[in-house]
mmCIF file of C-alpha atoms and ligand atoms in Angstrom:
data_model
loop_
_atom_site.group_PDB
_atom_site.id
_atom_site.type_symbol
_atom_site.label_atom_id
_atom_site.label_comp_id
_atom_site.label_asym_id
_atom_site.label_seq_id
_atom_site.Cartn_x
_atom_site.Cartn_y
_atom_site.Cartn_z
ATOM 1 C CA MET V 889 -56.884 15.787 -39.915
ATOM 2 C CA THR V 890 -57.917 12.439 -38.565
ATOM 3 C CA THR V 891 -55.618 9.562 -39.327
ATOM 4 C CA THR V 892 -57.556 6.962 -41.139
ATOM 5 C CA LYS V 893 -57.055 4.270 -43.694
ATOM 6 C CA THR V 894 -58.273 6.053 -46.787
ATOM 7 C CA ALA V 895 -59.106 4.772 -50.230
ATOM 8 C CA ASN V 896 -55.430 5.375 -51.075
ATOM 9 C CA ASP V 897 -54.481 2.461 -48.857
ATOM 10 C CA ALA V 898 -57.072 0.215 -50.457
ATOM 11 C CA SER V 899 -56.160 -2.893 -52.370
ATOM 12 C CA PRO V 900 -56.425 -2.158 -56.116
ATOM 13 C CA PHE V 901 -58.734 -5.167 -56.374
ATOM 14 C CA ARG V 902 -61.374 -3.073 -54.581
ATOM 15 C CA TYR V 903 -61.851 -1.254 -57.905
ATOM 16 C CA THR V 904 -61.146 -3.985 -60.434
ATOM 17 C CA TYR V 905 -62.882 -7.053 -59.007
ATOM 18 C CA THR V 906 -66.677 -7.148 -59.158
ATOM 19 C CA PRO V 907 -68.243 -9.548 -56.674
ATOM 20 C CA PRO V 908 -71.060 -11.728 -58.002
ATOM 21 C CA GLN V 909 -74.652 -10.620 -57.420
ATOM 22 C CA ILE V 910 -76.538 -13.117 -55.277
ATOM 23 C CA GLN V 911 -79.801 -12.837 -57.260
ATOM 24 C CA GLY V 912 -81.492 -15.710 -55.481
ATOM 25 C CA GLU V 913 -78.543 -18.108 -55.757
ATOM 26 C CA PHE V 914 -76.157 -18.068 -52.797
ATOM 27 C CA LYS V 915 -74.411 -21.375 -53.423
ATOM 28 C CA GLY V 916 -70.720 -21.115 -54.263
ATOM 29 C CA LYS V 917 -70.640 -17.292 -54.144
ATOM 30 C CA HIS V 918 -68.204 -15.119 -52.237
ATOM 31 C CA VAL V 919 -69.785 -12.661 -49.797
ATOM 32 C CA ILE V 920 -67.595 -9.573 -49.625
ATOM 33 C CA SER V 921 -69.936 -6.594 -49.965
ATOM 34 C CA VAL V 922 -73.528 -5.662 -49.239
ATOM 35 C CA ASP V 923 -73.633 -4.472 -52.874
ATOM 36 C CA GLN V 924 -74.275 -8.120 -53.814
ATOM 37 C CA PHE V 925 -77.701 -8.237 -52.133
ATOM 38 C CA THR V 926 -81.197 -7.246 -53.219
ATOM 39 C CA LYS V 927 -84.340 -7.027 -51.097
ATOM 40 C CA ASP V 928 -85.377 -10.521 -52.236
ATOM 41 C CA ASP V 929 -81.997 -11.973 -51.244
ATOM 42 C CA LEU V 930 -82.330 -10.396 -47.811
ATOM 43 C CA ASP V 931 -85.850 -11.774 -47.373
ATOM 44 C CA THR V 932 -84.588 -15.247 -48.335
ATOM 45 C CA LEU V 933 -81.740 -15.030 -45.842
ATOM 46 C CA PHE V 934 -83.941 -13.682 -43.037
ATOM 47 C CA ASP V 935 -86.464 -16.497 -43.576
ATOM 48 C CA ALA V 936 -83.622 -18.989 -43.259
ATOM 49 C CA ALA V 937 -82.264 -17.279 -40.121
ATOM 50 C CA ARG V 938 -85.729 -17.349 -38.515
ATOM 51 C CA SER V 939 -86.117 -21.001 -39.395
ATOM 52 C CA ILE V 940 -82.705 -21.806 -37.924
ATOM 53 C CA ARG V 941 -83.558 -19.922 -34.745
ATOM 54 C CA ARG V 942 -86.801 -21.897 -34.428
ATOM 55 C CA ARG V 943 -84.998 -25.179 -35.003
ATOM 56 C CA MET V 944 -82.344 -24.238 -32.435
ATOM 57 C CA ARG V 945 -85.094 -23.554 -29.871
ATOM 58 C CA GLN V 946 -86.536 -26.980 -30.619
ATOM 59 C CA ASN V 947 -83.116 -28.608 -30.264
ATOM 60 C CA ASP V 948 -83.460 -29.929 -33.799
ATOM 61 C CA ARG V 949 -80.511 -32.282 -34.322
ATOM 62 C CA GLY V 950 -81.058 -32.204 -38.061
ATOM 63 C CA LEU V 951 -79.247 -28.851 -38.103
ATOM 64 C CA THR V 952 -75.943 -30.673 -37.687
ATOM 65 C CA GLU V 953 -76.420 -32.387 -41.035
ATOM 66 C CA ILE V 954 -76.574 -29.167 -43.048
ATOM 67 C CA CYS V 955 -72.819 -28.532 -43.250
ATOM 68 C CA ALA V 956 -71.580 -31.987 -42.209
ATOM 69 C CA GLY V 957 -68.323 -32.741 -44.013
ATOM 70 C CA LYS V 958 -67.638 -29.076 -44.807
ATOM 71 C CA VAL V 959 -64.664 -27.134 -43.464
ATOM 72 C CA MET V 960 -64.418 -23.440 -42.614
ATOM 73 C CA ALA V 961 -61.049 -21.675 -42.263
ATOM 74 C CA SER V 962 -60.953 -18.726 -39.913
ATOM 75 C CA LEU V 963 -58.302 -16.147 -40.898
ATOM 76 C CA PHE V 964 -58.420 -13.088 -38.645
ATOM 77 C CA PHE V 965 -55.648 -10.511 -39.070
ATOM 78 C CA GLU V 966 -57.461 -7.999 -36.839
ATOM 79 C CA SER V 967 -58.883 -8.577 -33.401
ATOM 80 C CA SER V 968 -62.357 -10.024 -33.066
ATOM 81 C CA THR V 969 -64.566 -11.614 -30.457
ATOM 82 C CA ARG V 970 -68.099 -11.811 -31.862
ATOM 83 C CA THR V 971 -67.458 -12.198 -35.577
ATOM 84 C CA ASP V 972 -64.873 -14.941 -35.157
ATOM 85 C CA MET V 973 -66.703 -16.833 -32.413
ATOM 86 C CA SER V 974 -70.136 -16.566 -34.020
ATOM 87 C CA PHE V 975 -68.830 -17.863 -37.368
ATOM 88 C CA GLN V 976 -67.063 -20.737 -35.634
ATOM 89 C CA ALA V 977 -70.122 -21.529 -33.520
ATOM 90 C CA ALA V 978 -72.374 -21.257 -36.586
ATOM 91 C CA MET V 979 -70.253 -23.708 -38.568
ATOM 92 C CA ARG V 980 -70.068 -26.199 -35.700
ATOM 93 C CA ARG V 981 -73.801 -26.002 -34.990
ATOM 94 C CA LEU V 982 -74.388 -26.904 -38.648
ATOM 95 C CA GLY V 983 -72.160 -29.954 -38.238
ATOM 96 C CA GLY V 984 -69.162 -28.483 -40.070
ATOM 97 C CA ASP V 985 -65.553 -28.272 -38.929
ATOM 98 C CA VAL V 986 -63.368 -25.250 -38.332
ATOM 99 C CA ILE V 987 -59.647 -24.866 -38.987
ATOM 100 C CA SER V 988 -57.287 -21.997 -38.338
ATOM 101 C CA VAL V 989 -53.555 -21.473 -38.135
ATOM 102 C CA SER V 990 -52.261 -22.997 -34.885
ATOM 103 C CA ASN V 991 -51.893 -20.299 -32.234
ATOM 104 C CA GLY V 992 -53.409 -17.651 -34.502
ATOM 105 C CA VAL V 993 -52.340 -15.801 -37.609
ATOM 106 C CA GLN V 994 -49.324 -14.262 -35.888
ATOM 107 C CA PHE V 995 -47.768 -17.699 -36.406
ATOM 108 C CA SER V 996 -48.852 -17.939 -40.044
ATOM 109 C CA SER V 997 -46.431 -17.546 -42.939
ATOM 110 C CA MET V 998 -47.654 -13.977 -43.508
ATOM 111 C CA TYR V 999 -45.283 -13.121 -40.728
ATOM 112 C CA LYS V 1000 -42.478 -14.681 -42.772
ATOM 113 C CA GLY V 1001 -43.466 -12.177 -45.440
ATOM 114 C CA GLU V 1002 -45.973 -14.267 -47.375
ATOM 115 C CA SER V 1003 -48.529 -12.295 -49.390
ATOM 116 C CA LEU V 1004 -52.255 -12.294 -48.640
ATOM 117 C CA SER V 1005 -52.872 -13.825 -52.065
ATOM 118 C CA ASP V 1006 -50.698 -16.854 -51.244
ATOM 119 C CA THR V 1007 -52.014 -17.219 -47.711
ATOM 120 C CA ILE V 1008 -55.604 -17.148 -48.939
ATOM 121 C CA ARG V 1009 -54.812 -19.788 -51.554
ATOM 122 C CA ALA V 1010 -53.358 -22.015 -48.845
ATOM 123 C CA ALA V 1011 -56.616 -21.735 -46.905
ATOM 124 C CA GLY V 1012 -58.493 -22.314 -50.163
ATOM 125 C CA CYS V 1013 -56.744 -25.642 -50.705
ATOM 126 C CA TYR V 1014 -57.983 -26.968 -47.379
ATOM 127 C CA ALA V 1015 -61.335 -25.336 -46.650
ATOM 128 C CA ASP V 1016 -64.712 -24.898 -48.362
ATOM 129 C CA VAL V 1017 -65.215 -21.415 -46.937
ATOM 130 C CA VAL V 1018 -62.667 -18.906 -45.659
ATOM 131 C CA VAL V 1019 -63.756 -16.170 -43.273
ATOM 132 C CA LEU V 1020 -61.270 -13.315 -43.606
ATOM 133 C CA ARG V 1021 -60.808 -10.242 -41.449
ATOM 134 C CA HIS V 1022 -57.966 -8.034 -42.592
ATOM 135 C CA PRO V 1023 -56.968 -4.391 -41.959
ATOM 136 C CA GLN V 1024 -56.746 -3.361 -45.613
ATOM 137 C CA VAL V 1025 -59.805 -2.010 -47.417
ATOM 138 C CA GLY V 1026 -60.583 -4.280 -50.360
ATOM 139 C CA SER V 1027 -58.518 -7.210 -49.035
ATOM 140 C CA SER V 1028 -61.569 -9.461 -49.365
ATOM 141 C CA TYR V 1029 -61.878 -8.483 -53.054
ATOM 142 C CA GLU V 1030 -58.248 -9.454 -53.561
ATOM 143 C CA ALA V 1031 -58.857 -12.749 -51.762
ATOM 144 C CA ALA V 1032 -61.912 -13.465 -53.927
ATOM 145 C CA TYR V 1033 -59.945 -12.776 -57.098
ATOM 146 C CA TYR V 1034 -57.183 -15.229 -56.145
ATOM 147 C CA LEU V 1035 -59.643 -17.868 -54.942
ATOM 148 C CA ASP V 1036 -61.407 -17.715 -58.318
ATOM 149 C CA LYS V 1037 -58.076 -18.406 -60.010
ATOM 150 C CA LEU V 1038 -57.324 -21.221 -57.571
ATOM 151 C CA ASN V 1039 -60.780 -22.773 -57.907
ATOM 152 C CA SER V 1040 -60.213 -23.330 -61.617
ATOM 153 C CA ARG V 1041 -57.074 -25.353 -60.830
ATOM 154 C CA ILE V 1042 -57.887 -27.545 -57.844
ATOM 155 C CA ILE V 1043 -60.561 -30.056 -56.865
ATOM 156 C CA ASN V 1044 -61.973 -28.003 -54.024
ATOM 157 C CA HIS V 1045 -64.203 -24.980 -54.650
ATOM 158 C CA THR V 1046 -63.723 -22.375 -51.932
ATOM 159 C CA VAL V 1047 -65.625 -19.195 -51.199
ATOM 160 C CA ILE V 1048 -64.590 -16.279 -49.070
ATOM 161 C CA VAL V 1049 -66.856 -14.485 -46.620
ATOM 162 C CA SER V 1050 -65.572 -11.138 -45.399
ATOM 163 C CA GLY V 1051 -65.394 -10.632 -41.656
ATOM 164 C CA GLY V 1052 -64.508 -6.955 -42.161
ATOM 165 C CA ASP V 1053 -61.905 -5.192 -44.309
ATOM 166 C CA GLY V 1054 -60.319 -2.300 -42.399
ATOM 167 C CA VAL V 1055 -62.477 0.819 -42.576
ATOM 168 C CA GLY V 1056 -64.287 -0.560 -45.627
ATOM 169 C CA GLU V 1057 -67.193 -2.911 -45.094
ATOM 170 C CA HIS V 1058 -68.507 -5.502 -42.695
ATOM 171 C CA PRO V 1059 -71.225 -7.185 -44.754
ATOM 172 C CA THR V 1060 -72.263 -9.964 -42.369
ATOM 173 C CA GLN V 1061 -72.593 -7.495 -39.479
ATOM 174 C CA ALA V 1062 -74.985 -5.465 -41.641
ATOM 175 C CA LEU V 1063 -76.952 -8.623 -42.442
ATOM 176 C CA LEU V 1064 -77.405 -9.394 -38.760
ATOM 177 C CA ASP V 1065 -78.197 -5.755 -37.970
ATOM 178 C CA MET V 1066 -80.870 -5.701 -40.683
ATOM 179 C CA PHE V 1067 -82.294 -9.001 -39.441
ATOM 180 C CA THR V 1068 -82.493 -7.566 -35.924
ATOM 181 C CA ILE V 1069 -84.263 -4.388 -37.054
ATOM 182 C CA TYR V 1070 -86.715 -6.401 -39.150
ATOM 183 C CA ASP V 1071 -87.309 -8.814 -36.315
ATOM 184 C CA GLN V 1072 -88.109 -5.997 -33.899
ATOM 185 C CA LYS V 1073 -89.987 -3.639 -36.218
ATOM 186 C CA GLY V 1074 -91.561 -6.008 -38.752
ATOM 187 C CA SER V 1075 -90.639 -3.689 -41.630
ATOM 188 C CA PHE V 1076 -88.061 -1.167 -42.781
ATOM 189 C CA ASP V 1077 -90.697 1.348 -43.876
ATOM 190 C CA ASN V 1078 -91.314 4.656 -42.117
ATOM 191 C CA LEU V 1079 -88.445 4.253 -39.681
ATOM 192 C CA SER V 1080 -86.178 6.939 -38.336
ATOM 193 C CA VAL V 1081 -82.802 5.193 -38.050
ATOM 194 C CA THR V 1082 -80.078 7.112 -36.225
ATOM 195 C CA LEU V 1083 -76.434 6.043 -36.546
ATOM 196 C CA VAL V 1084 -74.101 7.693 -34.039
ATOM 197 C CA GLY V 1085 -70.344 7.865 -33.479
ATOM 198 C CA ASP V 1086 -67.373 7.189 -35.730
ATOM 199 C CA LEU V 1087 -69.215 7.058 -39.028
ATOM 200 C CA LEU V 1088 -65.988 7.685 -40.951
ATOM 201 C CA ASN V 1089 -64.007 4.678 -39.760
ATOM 202 C CA GLY V 1090 -66.770 2.363 -38.547
ATOM 203 C CA ARG V 1091 -67.207 -0.263 -41.244
ATOM 204 C CA THR V 1092 -70.452 -1.598 -39.742
ATOM 205 C CA VAL V 1093 -72.304 1.667 -40.376
ATOM 206 C CA HIS V 1094 -71.037 1.879 -43.968
ATOM 207 C CA SER V 1095 -72.487 -1.536 -44.745
ATOM 208 C CA LEU V 1096 -75.691 -1.030 -42.750
ATOM 209 C CA ALA V 1097 -76.585 2.323 -44.323
ATOM 210 C CA LYS V 1098 -76.115 0.909 -47.828
ATOM 211 C CA LEU V 1099 -78.037 -2.258 -47.080
ATOM 212 C CA ILE V 1100 -81.026 -0.315 -45.734
ATOM 213 C CA ALA V 1101 -81.105 1.591 -49.017
ATOM 214 C CA TYR V 1102 -80.896 -1.631 -51.048
ATOM 215 C CA TYR V 1103 -84.010 -2.866 -49.230
ATOM 216 C CA LYS V 1104 -85.835 0.083 -50.868
ATOM 217 C CA PRO V 1105 -87.914 1.121 -47.859
ATOM 218 C CA THR V 1106 -90.525 3.858 -48.150
ATOM 219 C CA GLY V 1107 -90.654 6.809 -45.776
ATOM 220 C CA THR V 1108 -87.450 5.840 -44.012
ATOM 221 C CA GLN V 1109 -85.052 8.485 -42.799
ATOM 222 C CA LEU V 1110 -81.377 7.943 -41.957
ATOM 223 C CA ASN V 1111 -79.853 10.311 -39.386
ATOM 224 C CA PHE V 1112 -76.063 10.423 -39.223
ATOM 225 C CA VAL V 1113 -74.829 11.924 -35.955
ATOM 226 C CA ALA V 1114 -71.061 12.455 -35.851
ATOM 227 C CA PRO V 1115 -68.497 15.161 -35.189
ATOM 228 C CA GLU V 1116 -67.382 17.018 -38.312
ATOM 229 C CA THR V 1117 -64.145 15.003 -38.534
ATOM 230 C CA LEU V 1118 -65.890 11.616 -38.311
ATOM 231 C CA LYS V 1119 -68.765 12.086 -40.757
ATOM 232 C CA MET V 1120 -70.088 9.318 -42.989
ATOM 233 C CA PRO V 1121 -67.954 9.266 -46.194
ATOM 234 C CA SER V 1122 -69.548 11.615 -48.709
ATOM 235 C CA HIS V 1123 -69.641 8.997 -51.493
ATOM 236 C CA ILE V 1124 -71.904 6.845 -49.320
ATOM 237 C CA VAL V 1125 -74.196 9.786 -48.436
ATOM 238 C CA GLN V 1126 -74.429 10.690 -52.105
ATOM 239 C CA MET V 1127 -75.224 7.117 -53.090
ATOM 240 C CA LEU V 1128 -77.960 6.866 -50.450
ATOM 241 C CA ARG V 1129 -79.577 10.081 -51.680
ATOM 242 C CA GLU V 1130 -79.407 8.845 -55.279
ATOM 243 C CA LEU V 1131 -81.265 5.741 -54.115
ATOM 244 C CA GLY V 1132 -84.013 7.979 -52.735
ATOM 245 C CA ILE V 1133 -83.166 7.702 -49.039
ATOM 246 C CA SER V 1134 -83.687 10.808 -46.946
ATOM 247 C CA VAL V 1135 -80.386 11.519 -45.149
ATOM 248 C CA ASN V 1136 -79.974 14.014 -42.338
ATOM 249 C CA GLU V 1137 -76.436 14.775 -41.105
ATOM 250 C CA THR V 1138 -76.012 16.535 -37.770
ATOM 251 C CA GLU V 1139 -73.612 16.906 -34.857
ATOM 252 C CA ASN V 1140 -76.510 17.246 -32.410
ATOM 253 C CA LEU V 1141 -78.015 14.047 -31.155
ATOM 254 C CA THR V 1142 -80.862 15.978 -29.485
ATOM 255 C CA ASP V 1143 -82.133 16.987 -32.963
ATOM 256 C CA VAL V 1144 -83.111 13.404 -33.710
ATOM 257 C CA LEU V 1145 -83.016 11.285 -30.567
ATOM 258 C CA ASN V 1146 -86.639 11.507 -29.438
ATOM 259 C CA SER V 1147 -88.064 10.858 -32.898
ATOM 260 C CA SER V 1148 -85.797 7.851 -33.570
ATOM 261 C CA ASP V 1149 -87.098 4.298 -33.916
ATOM 262 C CA VAL V 1150 -83.622 2.769 -34.101
ATOM 263 C CA LEU V 1151 -80.571 4.151 -32.308
ATOM 264 C CA TYR V 1152 -77.374 2.494 -33.558
ATOM 265 C CA TRP V 1153 -74.506 3.482 -31.288
ATOM 266 C CA THR V 1154 -70.876 2.890 -32.273
ATOM 267 C CA ARG V 1155 -67.387 2.976 -30.858
ATOM 268 C CA ILE V 1156 -64.746 5.538 -31.859
ATOM 269 C CA GLN V 1157 -62.303 3.293 -33.713
ATOM 270 C CA GLU V 1158 -59.331 4.007 -31.461
ATOM 271 C CA GLU V 1159 -56.955 1.723 -33.344
ATOM 272 C CA ARG V 1160 -57.362 3.862 -36.482
ATOM 273 C CA PHE V 1161 -56.151 7.124 -34.852
ATOM 274 C CA GLU V 1162 -53.021 8.683 -33.440
ATOM 275 C CA PRO V 1163 -53.406 8.825 -29.604
ATOM 276 C CA GLU V 1164 -53.744 12.627 -29.386
ATOM 277 C CA GLU V 1165 -56.391 12.681 -32.115
ATOM 278 C CA TYR V 1166 -58.284 9.914 -30.392
ATOM 279 C CA ASN V 1167 -58.182 11.737 -27.046
ATOM 280 C CA ALA V 1168 -59.564 14.882 -28.657
ATOM 281 C CA ILE V 1169 -62.730 13.156 -29.870
ATOM 282 C CA LYS V 1170 -63.229 10.123 -27.661
ATOM 283 C CA ASP V 1171 -65.759 11.771 -25.358
ATOM 284 C CA LYS V 1172 -67.920 13.355 -28.076
ATOM 285 C CA PHE V 1173 -70.807 10.913 -27.819
ATOM 286 C CA ILE V 1174 -71.509 8.972 -24.649
ATOM 287 C CA LEU V 1175 -74.905 7.317 -24.302
ATOM 288 C CA LEU V 1176 -76.170 7.311 -20.723
ATOM 289 C CA HIS V 1177 -79.547 6.052 -19.597
ATOM 290 C CA PRO V 1178 -81.054 9.429 -18.541
ATOM 291 C CA MET V 1179 -80.618 10.656 -22.121
ATOM 292 C CA ILE V 1180 -83.307 8.298 -23.422
ATOM 293 C CA LYS V 1181 -85.973 9.151 -20.855
ATOM 294 C CA ASP V 1182 -88.065 11.005 -23.469
ATOM 295 C CA ALA V 1183 -87.171 8.717 -26.363
ATOM 296 C CA LYS V 1184 -89.821 6.492 -27.948
ATOM 297 C CA LYS V 1185 -91.142 3.635 -25.832
ATOM 298 C CA ASP V 1186 -90.513 1.250 -28.711
ATOM 299 C CA LEU V 1187 -87.067 2.612 -29.574
ATOM 300 C CA ILE V 1188 -84.447 -0.077 -30.103
ATOM 301 C CA ILE V 1189 -80.857 0.625 -29.073
ATOM 302 C CA MET V 1190 -78.287 -1.344 -31.040
ATOM 303 C CA HIS V 1191 -74.489 -1.544 -30.921
ATOM 304 C CA PRO V 1192 -72.235 -3.863 -32.938
ATOM 305 C CA LEU V 1193 -69.961 -4.120 -29.860
ATOM 306 C CA PRO V 1194 -67.324 -4.098 -28.445
ATOM 307 C CA ARG V 1195 -68.151 -1.019 -26.376
ATOM 308 C CA LYS V 1196 -65.796 1.056 -24.351
ATOM 309 C CA HIS V 1197 -66.620 4.339 -22.663
ATOM 310 C CA GLU V 1198 -69.140 5.432 -25.372
ATOM 311 C CA MET V 1199 -71.753 3.931 -23.081
ATOM 312 C CA GLY V 1200 -70.113 5.287 -19.921
ATOM 313 C CA THR V 1201 -68.590 3.257 -17.115
ATOM 314 C CA LEU V 1202 -69.238 -0.391 -16.340
ATOM 315 C CA SER V 1203 -71.952 0.606 -13.868
ATOM 316 C CA ASP V 1204 -73.514 2.872 -16.522
ATOM 317 C CA HIS V 1205 -73.549 -0.192 -18.816
ATOM 318 C CA ASP V 1206 -75.421 -2.169 -16.178
ATOM 319 C CA ILE V 1207 -78.122 0.510 -15.949
ATOM 320 C CA LEU V 1208 -78.573 0.855 -19.709
ATOM 321 C CA ASP V 1209 -78.556 -2.917 -20.244
ATOM 322 C CA GLU V 1210 -81.596 -3.289 -17.961
ATOM 323 C CA ASP V 1211 -83.715 -1.114 -20.260
ATOM 324 C CA PRO V 1212 -85.723 -3.455 -22.539
ATOM 325 C CA ARG V 1213 -85.037 -1.064 -25.413
ATOM 326 C CA ALA V 1214 -81.346 -2.009 -25.271
ATOM 327 C CA ILE V 1215 -81.256 -5.042 -27.551
ATOM 328 C CA TYR V 1216 -77.567 -5.403 -28.381
ATOM 329 C CA PHE V 1217 -77.320 -8.806 -26.749
ATOM 330 C CA GLU V 1218 -80.238 -10.112 -28.808
ATOM 331 C CA GLN V 1219 -78.503 -8.523 -31.807
ATOM 332 C CA MET V 1220 -75.336 -10.412 -30.898
ATOM 333 C CA GLU V 1221 -77.143 -13.762 -30.699
ATOM 334 C CA ASN V 1222 -78.850 -13.032 -34.018
ATOM 335 C CA GLY V 1223 -75.349 -12.843 -35.478
ATOM 336 C CA MET V 1224 -74.972 -16.571 -35.051
ATOM 337 C CA PHE V 1225 -78.376 -17.378 -36.594
ATOM 338 C CA VAL V 1226 -77.750 -15.133 -39.590
ATOM 339 C CA ARG V 1227 -74.254 -16.570 -40.101
ATOM 340 C CA MET V 1228 -75.662 -20.098 -39.859
ATOM 341 C CA ALA V 1229 -78.202 -19.175 -42.534
ATOM 342 C CA LEU V 1230 -75.501 -17.658 -44.720
ATOM 343 C CA LEU V 1231 -73.133 -20.632 -44.391
ATOM 344 C CA ALA V 1232 -75.974 -23.063 -45.141
ATOM 345 C CA LYS V 1233 -76.923 -21.094 -48.240
ATOM 346 C CA VAL V 1234 -73.401 -20.493 -49.519
ATOM 347 C CA LEU V 1235 -72.084 -23.990 -48.896
ATOM 348 C CA ARG V 1236 -75.142 -26.091 -49.632
ATOM 349 C CA GLY V 1237 -77.702 -23.789 -51.199
ATOM 350 C CA ALA V 1238 -79.786 -25.437 -48.516
ATOM 351 C CA TYR V 1239 -83.398 -24.668 -47.801
ATOM 352 C CA VAL V 1240 -83.480 -24.523 -44.021
HETATM 353 C C1 NCD L 1547 -67.233 -4.245 -35.116
HETATM 354 C C2 NCD L 1547 -66.088 -4.401 -36.097
HETATM 355 O O1 NCD L 1547 -65.172 -5.178 -35.883
HETATM 356 O O2 NCD L 1547 -66.160 -3.697 -37.096
HETATM 357 N N1 NCD L 1547 -67.413 -5.305 -34.259
HETATM 358 C C3 NCD L 1547 -68.006 -6.462 -34.684
HETATM 359 O O3 NCD L 1547 -67.634 -7.051 -35.667
HETATM 360 N N2 NCD L 1547 -69.058 -6.886 -33.975
HETATM 361 C C4 NCD L 1547 -67.324 -2.917 -34.485
HETATM 362 C C5 NCD L 1547 -66.132 -2.308 -33.809
HETATM 363 O O4 NCD L 1547 -65.045 -2.874 -33.756
HETATM 364 O O5 NCD L 1547 -66.313 -1.202 -33.300
#
């Protein structure tokens, strides 16, 4: 059996706290699950992200007024490069400020034994938005619950945005992934979207698969390519099918590679395994450039990053990166635009 953080390790708030639906109104709402979004909400957010990207290109200094006077707290209890930096950059580019615990969360009071609920309320007293990454599934639900309680007692109203909760969800990554697909393909209809790798523990693919379904595309097929032990959780597959999405699960990439429009490659989540289990599966899927020679000319290759050897060696990376179909760096930049749009909407309700 693979060692993974199962539902048993989840915070009980994952099942008792219901996050608010966005339903056209982002302002003041926590963002902790893709379940909060409808197609219309996504269209609104993508319009805002496109507008922000245009204004960035034009060096529009008005962007720095959007979140002027607002403060974002960055609380990352798991490692991060892109999510943390892109949120911080997004907030600063909108004129807001960023705070975090000096020298990182390892020097926060959680390491004196303070609970997440108290730590989050400390951040809530000082910031307008808290971005939380935490190893426990449902931790963002717990944080939202305690911030709601706090908000009724103090002057400041604080929202939480999840930066990933263990093997659970990564909602803002899915938002930027969806934006990137839409940007490249112009639609979500009639696409063959292939997600490959650690579909059990990879939170990005959980959120992305659900969010595609919530967009209600027609004629779209999701292919899940994973070894038997790392398959997409069955409750997600079942939910997708109930929403009318055609799902194909296979261990053979060759079954689906050449008909794919989107190839979403992922890392085996090493930190969630015992070393011997990781070694047994780490080489299952390695994407090398020769493999895509017969793939579609307009295929897009995505990856949430970081990547390790699932795209081969560093020189293999260099070869793949030169292919115009490899768009993970554009995807990465889109992360900042989408997070700027989200912060503007959540903090100001702003039309950008
Ligand atoms: C991912 C994450 O942290 O879930 N990275 C990211 O946020 N861009 C993917 C991963 O760690 O494999």
